[in-house]
PDB file of C-alpha atoms in Angstrom:
ATOM      1  CA  UNK A1411      87.246 106.470 133.095  1.00  0.00           C
ATOM      2  CA  UNK A1412      89.758 103.425 132.680  1.00  0.00           C
ATOM      3  CA  UNK A1413      88.837 103.316 128.784  1.00  0.00           C
ATOM      4  CA  UNK A1414      89.543 107.027 128.416  1.00  0.00           C
ATOM      5  CA  UNK A1415      92.916 106.813 129.947  1.00  0.00           C
ATOM      6  CA  UNK A1416      93.714 103.680 127.799  1.00  0.00           C
ATOM      7  CA  UNK A1417      92.740 105.398 124.539  1.00  0.00           C
ATOM      8  CA  UNK A1418      94.733 108.396 125.674  1.00  0.00           C
ATOM      9  CA  UNK A1419      97.840 106.593 126.309  1.00  0.00           C
ATOM     10  CA  UNK A1420      97.650 104.296 123.215  1.00  0.00           C
ATOM     11  CA  UNK A1421      97.077 107.564 120.880  1.00  0.00           C
ATOM     12  CA  UNK A1422      99.931 109.280 122.409  1.00  0.00           C
ATOM     13  CA  UNK A1423     102.284 106.064 121.870  1.00  0.00           C
ATOM     14  CA  UNK A1424     100.955 105.450 118.477  1.00  0.00           C
ATOM     15  CA  UNK A1425     101.952 109.095 117.628  1.00  0.00           C
ATOM     16  CA  UNK A1426     105.337 108.794 119.234  1.00  0.00           C
ATOM     17  CA  UNK A1427     106.314 105.192 118.130  1.00  0.00           C
ATOM     18  CA  UNK A1428     105.244 105.578 114.364  1.00  0.00           C
ATOM     19  CA  UNK A1429     106.902 108.875 114.087  1.00  0.00           C
ATOM     20  CA  UNK A1430     110.256 107.429 115.277  1.00  0.00           C
ATOM     21  CA  UNK A1431     109.922 104.258 113.260  1.00  0.00           C
ATOM     22  CA  UNK A1432     109.096 106.386 110.143  1.00  0.00           C
ATOM     23  CA  UNK A1433     112.250 108.105 110.281  1.00  0.00           C
ATOM     24  CA  UNK A1434     114.201 104.884 111.298  1.00  0.00           C
ATOM     25  CA  UNK A1435     112.782 102.776 108.510  1.00  0.00           C
ATOM     26  CA  UNK A1436     111.607 104.983 105.694  1.00  0.00           C
ATOM     27  CA  UNK A1437     114.851 104.146 103.609  1.00  0.00           C
ATOM     28  CA  UNK A1438     116.129 106.136 100.677  1.00  0.00           C
ATOM     29  CA  UNK A1439     113.894 108.047  98.172  1.00  0.00           C
ATOM     30  CA  UNK A1440     114.875 107.737  94.524  1.00  0.00           C
ATOM     31  CA  UNK A1441     113.099 110.397  92.496  1.00  0.00           C
ATOM     32  CA  UNK A1442     112.427 110.492  88.848  1.00  0.00           C
ATOM     33  CA  UNK A1443     114.737 112.729  86.650  1.00  0.00           C
ATOM     34  CA  UNK A1444     114.795 113.415  82.882  1.00  0.00           C
ATOM     35  CA  UNK A1445     117.646 111.142  82.218  1.00  0.00           C
ATOM     36  CA  UNK A1446     115.701 108.183  84.165  1.00  0.00           C
ATOM     37  CA  UNK A1447     112.553 108.811  82.065  1.00  0.00           C
ATOM     38  CA  UNK A1448     114.486 108.724  78.684  1.00  0.00           C
ATOM     39  CA  UNK A1449     116.557 105.619  79.447  1.00  0.00           C
ATOM     40  CA  UNK A1450     115.940 102.490  77.791  1.00  0.00           C
ATOM     41  CA  UNK A1451     113.840 100.870  79.167  1.00  0.00           C
ATOM     42  CA  UNK A1452     112.310 103.982  80.981  1.00  0.00           C
ATOM     43  CA  UNK A1453     112.690 103.788  84.693  1.00  0.00           C
ATOM     44  CA  UNK A1454     109.743 106.345  85.196  1.00  0.00           C
ATOM     45  CA  UNK A1455     107.170 108.204  83.229  1.00  0.00           C
ATOM     46  CA  UNK A1456     108.084 111.596  81.733  1.00  0.00           C
ATOM     47  CA  UNK A1457     105.187 113.225  83.446  1.00  0.00           C
ATOM     48  CA  UNK A1458     106.733 112.206  86.746  1.00  0.00           C
ATOM     49  CA  UNK A1459     109.983 114.038  86.202  1.00  0.00           C
ATOM     50  CA  UNK A1460     110.722 116.396  89.182  1.00  0.00           C
ATOM     51  CA  UNK A1461     111.536 119.958  88.191  1.00  0.00           C
ATOM     52  CA  UNK A1462     113.764 120.753  91.041  1.00  0.00           C
ATOM     53  CA  UNK A1463     116.273 118.796  92.901  1.00  0.00           C
ATOM     54  CA  UNK A1464     115.329 117.784  96.359  1.00  0.00           C
ATOM     55  CA  UNK A1465     117.455 119.040  99.272  1.00  0.00           C
ATOM     56  CA  UNK A1466     117.491 116.067 101.702  1.00  0.00           C
ATOM     57  CA  UNK A1467     120.486 113.937 101.903  1.00  0.00           C
ATOM     58  CA  UNK A1468     118.691 110.452 101.449  1.00  0.00           C
ATOM     59  CA  UNK A1469     117.110 111.499  98.349  1.00  0.00           C
ATOM     60  CA  UNK A1470     118.685 110.365  95.191  1.00  0.00           C
ATOM     61  CA  UNK A1471     118.081 110.518  91.287  1.00  0.00           C
ATOM     62  CA  UNK A1472     116.496 107.284  90.104  1.00  0.00           C
ATOM     63  CA  UNK A1473     118.870 106.571  87.328  1.00  0.00           C
ATOM     64  CA  UNK A1474     121.654 106.226  89.995  1.00  0.00           C
ATOM     65  CA  UNK A1475     119.652 103.679  91.884  1.00  0.00           C
ATOM     66  CA  UNK A1476     121.279 100.560  90.381  1.00  0.00           C
ATOM     67  CA  UNK A1477     124.843 101.929  90.986  1.00  0.00           C
ATOM     68  CA  UNK A1478     124.331 102.783  94.669  1.00  0.00           C
ATOM     69  CA  UNK A1479     122.370  99.700  95.505  1.00  0.00           C
ATOM     70  CA  UNK A1480     124.877  97.243  93.746  1.00  0.00           C
ATOM     71  CA  UNK A1481     127.700  99.146  95.393  1.00  0.00           C
ATOM     72  CA  UNK A1482     126.335  98.832  98.962  1.00  0.00           C
ATOM     73  CA  UNK A1483     124.541  95.413  98.742  1.00  0.00           C
ATOM     74  CA  UNK A1484     126.467  93.243 100.897  1.00  0.00           C
ATOM     75  CA  UNK A1485     129.693  94.347  99.261  1.00  0.00           C
ATOM     76  CA  UNK A1486     129.102  92.265  96.320  1.00  0.00           C
ATOM     77  CA  UNK A1487     128.736  92.806  92.652  1.00  0.00           C
ATOM     78  CA  UNK A1488     125.224  91.074  92.387  1.00  0.00           C
ATOM     79  CA  UNK A1489     123.361  93.881  90.159  1.00  0.00           C
ATOM     80  CA  UNK A1490     120.172  95.487  91.869  1.00  0.00           C
ATOM     81  CA  UNK A1491     117.736  97.882  90.391  1.00  0.00           C
ATOM     82  CA  UNK A1492     114.850 100.002  91.451  1.00  0.00           C
ATOM     83  CA  UNK A1493     112.208  98.126  89.356  1.00  0.00           C
ATOM     84  CA  UNK A1494     109.201  99.869  90.958  1.00  0.00           C
ATOM     85  CA  UNK A1495     110.256 103.399  89.803  1.00  0.00           C
ATOM     86  CA  UNK A1496     110.152 106.425  91.828  1.00  0.00           C
ATOM     87  CA  UNK A1497     109.630 105.975  95.702  1.00  0.00           C
ATOM     88  CA  UNK A1498     111.020 104.912  99.054  1.00  0.00           C
ATOM     89  CA  UNK A1499     113.310 101.781  98.998  1.00  0.00           C
ATOM     90  CA  UNK A1500     114.718  99.849 101.931  1.00  0.00           C
ATOM     91  CA  UNK A1501     118.345 101.147 102.762  1.00  0.00           C
ATOM     92  CA  UNK A1502     120.819  99.592 103.349  1.00  0.00           C
ATOM     93  CA  UNK A1503     119.596  97.772 100.077  1.00  0.00           C
ATOM     94  CA  UNK A1504     117.675  94.470 100.520  1.00  0.00           C
ATOM     95  CA  UNK A1505     116.357  92.082  98.022  1.00  0.00           C
ATOM     96  CA  UNK A1506     114.422  89.352  99.891  1.00  0.00           C
ATOM     97  CA  UNK A1507     112.657  87.732  96.984  1.00  0.00           C
ATOM     98  CA  UNK A1508     115.962  87.587  94.984  1.00  0.00           C
ATOM     99  CA  UNK A1509     114.599  88.864  91.858  1.00  0.00           C
ATOM    100  CA  UNK A1510     117.254  91.662  91.345  1.00  0.00           C
ATOM    101  CA  UNK A1511     114.938  94.437  92.286  1.00  0.00           C
ATOM    102  CA  UNK A1512     115.554  96.548  95.556  1.00  0.00           C
ATOM    103  CA  UNK A1513     112.686  95.938  97.832  1.00  0.00           C
ATOM    104  CA  UNK A1514     110.447  98.905  98.598  1.00  0.00           C
ATOM    105  CA  UNK A1515     110.105 100.202 102.018  1.00  0.00           C
ATOM    106  CA  UNK A1516     106.821  99.467 103.677  1.00  0.00           C
ATOM    107  CA  UNK A1517     107.178 102.617 105.990  1.00  0.00           C
ATOM    108  CA  UNK A1518     106.595 105.233 103.281  1.00  0.00           C
ATOM    109  CA  UNK A1519     104.407 107.459 105.384  1.00  0.00           C
ATOM    110  CA  UNK A1520     103.721 108.036 109.016  1.00  0.00           C
ATOM    111  CA  UNK A1521     100.053 106.632 108.481  1.00  0.00           C
ATOM    112  CA  UNK A1522     101.269 103.337 107.027  1.00  0.00           C
ATOM    113  CA  UNK A1523     103.696 103.177 110.105  1.00  0.00           C
ATOM    114  CA  UNK A1524     100.801 103.993 112.635  1.00  0.00           C
ATOM    115  CA  UNK A1525      99.187 100.748 111.256  1.00  0.00           C
ATOM    116  CA  UNK A1526     102.338  98.638 112.175  1.00  0.00           C
ATOM    117  CA  UNK A1527     102.440 100.470 115.486  1.00  0.00           C
ATOM    118  CA  UNK A1528      98.833  99.520 116.521  1.00  0.00           C
ATOM    119  CA  UNK A1529      99.282  96.122 115.353  1.00  0.00           C
ATOM    120  CA  UNK A1530     102.510  95.677 117.293  1.00  0.00           C
ATOM    121  CA  UNK A1531     101.244  97.536 120.353  1.00  0.00           C
ATOM    122  CA  UNK A1532      98.174  95.310 120.594  1.00  0.00           C
ATOM    123  CA  UNK A1533     100.286  92.005 120.054  1.00  0.00           C
ATOM    124  CA  UNK A1534      98.192  91.056 116.979  1.00  0.00           C
ATOM    125  CA  UNK A1535     101.257  91.047 114.757  1.00  0.00           C
ATOM    126  CA  UNK A1536     100.017  90.356 111.417  1.00  0.00           C
ATOM    127  CA  UNK A1537     103.632  90.241 109.824  1.00  0.00           C
ATOM    128  CA  UNK A1538     102.715  92.360 106.771  1.00  0.00           C
ATOM    129  CA  UNK A1539     105.179  94.741 107.756  1.00  0.00           C
ATOM    130  CA  UNK A1540     108.277  94.566 109.924  1.00  0.00           C
ATOM    131  CA  UNK A1541     111.529  96.602 110.559  1.00  0.00           C
ATOM    132  CA  UNK A1542     114.771  95.620 108.575  1.00  0.00           C
ATOM    133  CA  UNK A1543     117.256  97.661 110.381  1.00  0.00           C
ATOM    134  CA  UNK A1544     118.950  96.886 113.819  1.00  0.00           C
ATOM    135  CA  UNK A1545     117.687 100.422 115.126  1.00  0.00           C
ATOM    136  CA  UNK A1546     113.930  99.388 113.663  1.00  0.00           C
ATOM    137  CA  UNK A1547     114.263  95.939 115.461  1.00  0.00           C
ATOM    138  CA  UNK A1548     115.069  97.673 118.804  1.00  0.00           C
ATOM    139  CA  UNK A1549     112.235 100.204 118.586  1.00  0.00           C
ATOM    140  CA  UNK A1550     109.983  97.355 117.741  1.00  0.00           C
ATOM    141  CA  UNK A1551     110.610  95.532 120.902  1.00  0.00           C
ATOM    142  CA  UNK A1552     110.221  98.754 122.899  1.00  0.00           C
ATOM    143  CA  UNK A1553     106.832  99.367 121.123  1.00  0.00           C
ATOM    144  CA  UNK A1554     105.705  95.753 122.077  1.00  0.00           C
ATOM    145  CA  UNK A1555     106.921  96.202 125.762  1.00  0.00           C
ATOM    146  CA  UNK A1556     105.130  99.410 125.977  1.00  0.00           C
ATOM    147  CA  UNK A1557     102.069  98.232 124.380  1.00  0.00           C
ATOM    148  CA  UNK A1558     101.567  95.454 126.737  1.00  0.00           C
ATOM    149  CA  UNK A1559     102.187  98.079 129.549  1.00  0.00           C
ATOM    150  CA  UNK A1560      99.673 100.352 128.206  1.00  0.00           C
ATOM    151  CA  UNK A1561      97.050  97.835 127.858  1.00  0.00           C
ATOM    152  CA  UNK A1562      97.695  96.530 131.348  1.00  0.00           C
ATOM    153  CA  UNK A1563      97.922  99.866 132.967  1.00  0.00           C
ATOM    154  CA  UNK A1564      94.276 100.938 133.277  1.00  0.00           C
ATOM    155  CA  UNK A1565      93.379  97.604 134.967  1.00  0.00           C
TER     156      UNK A1565
END
């Protein structure tokens, strides 16, 4: 009975916290356009070009990535690029390894965020993914504390 209660609360908490963390930390999505595919060097493959323009606010054409990232990166003129092609990138811009490329977001799906949530709630903390924003760090603290409470609750 206690194991069932633990499993139920853990499942509900993982769904809740991973969904919230996904929306807090997913970053900005840069999609492939015809202009990005024809640039020199090409930023993406021609077969990846989107036929229609996405309607979400945090979706931007890939060829505009270097302009937006350089403009918002710590207010400096240090040039940043989206080197990995189409995908979610950490926003506000971050370049932890100082290679001139914008870092990809580790939270690109709710399922990958669920992995982070289980590891954080069970206090294993591998360190393979971690939040970058202040909101994400606050949510991570709440996730850790709720994990400790949920694991201790059925006892």
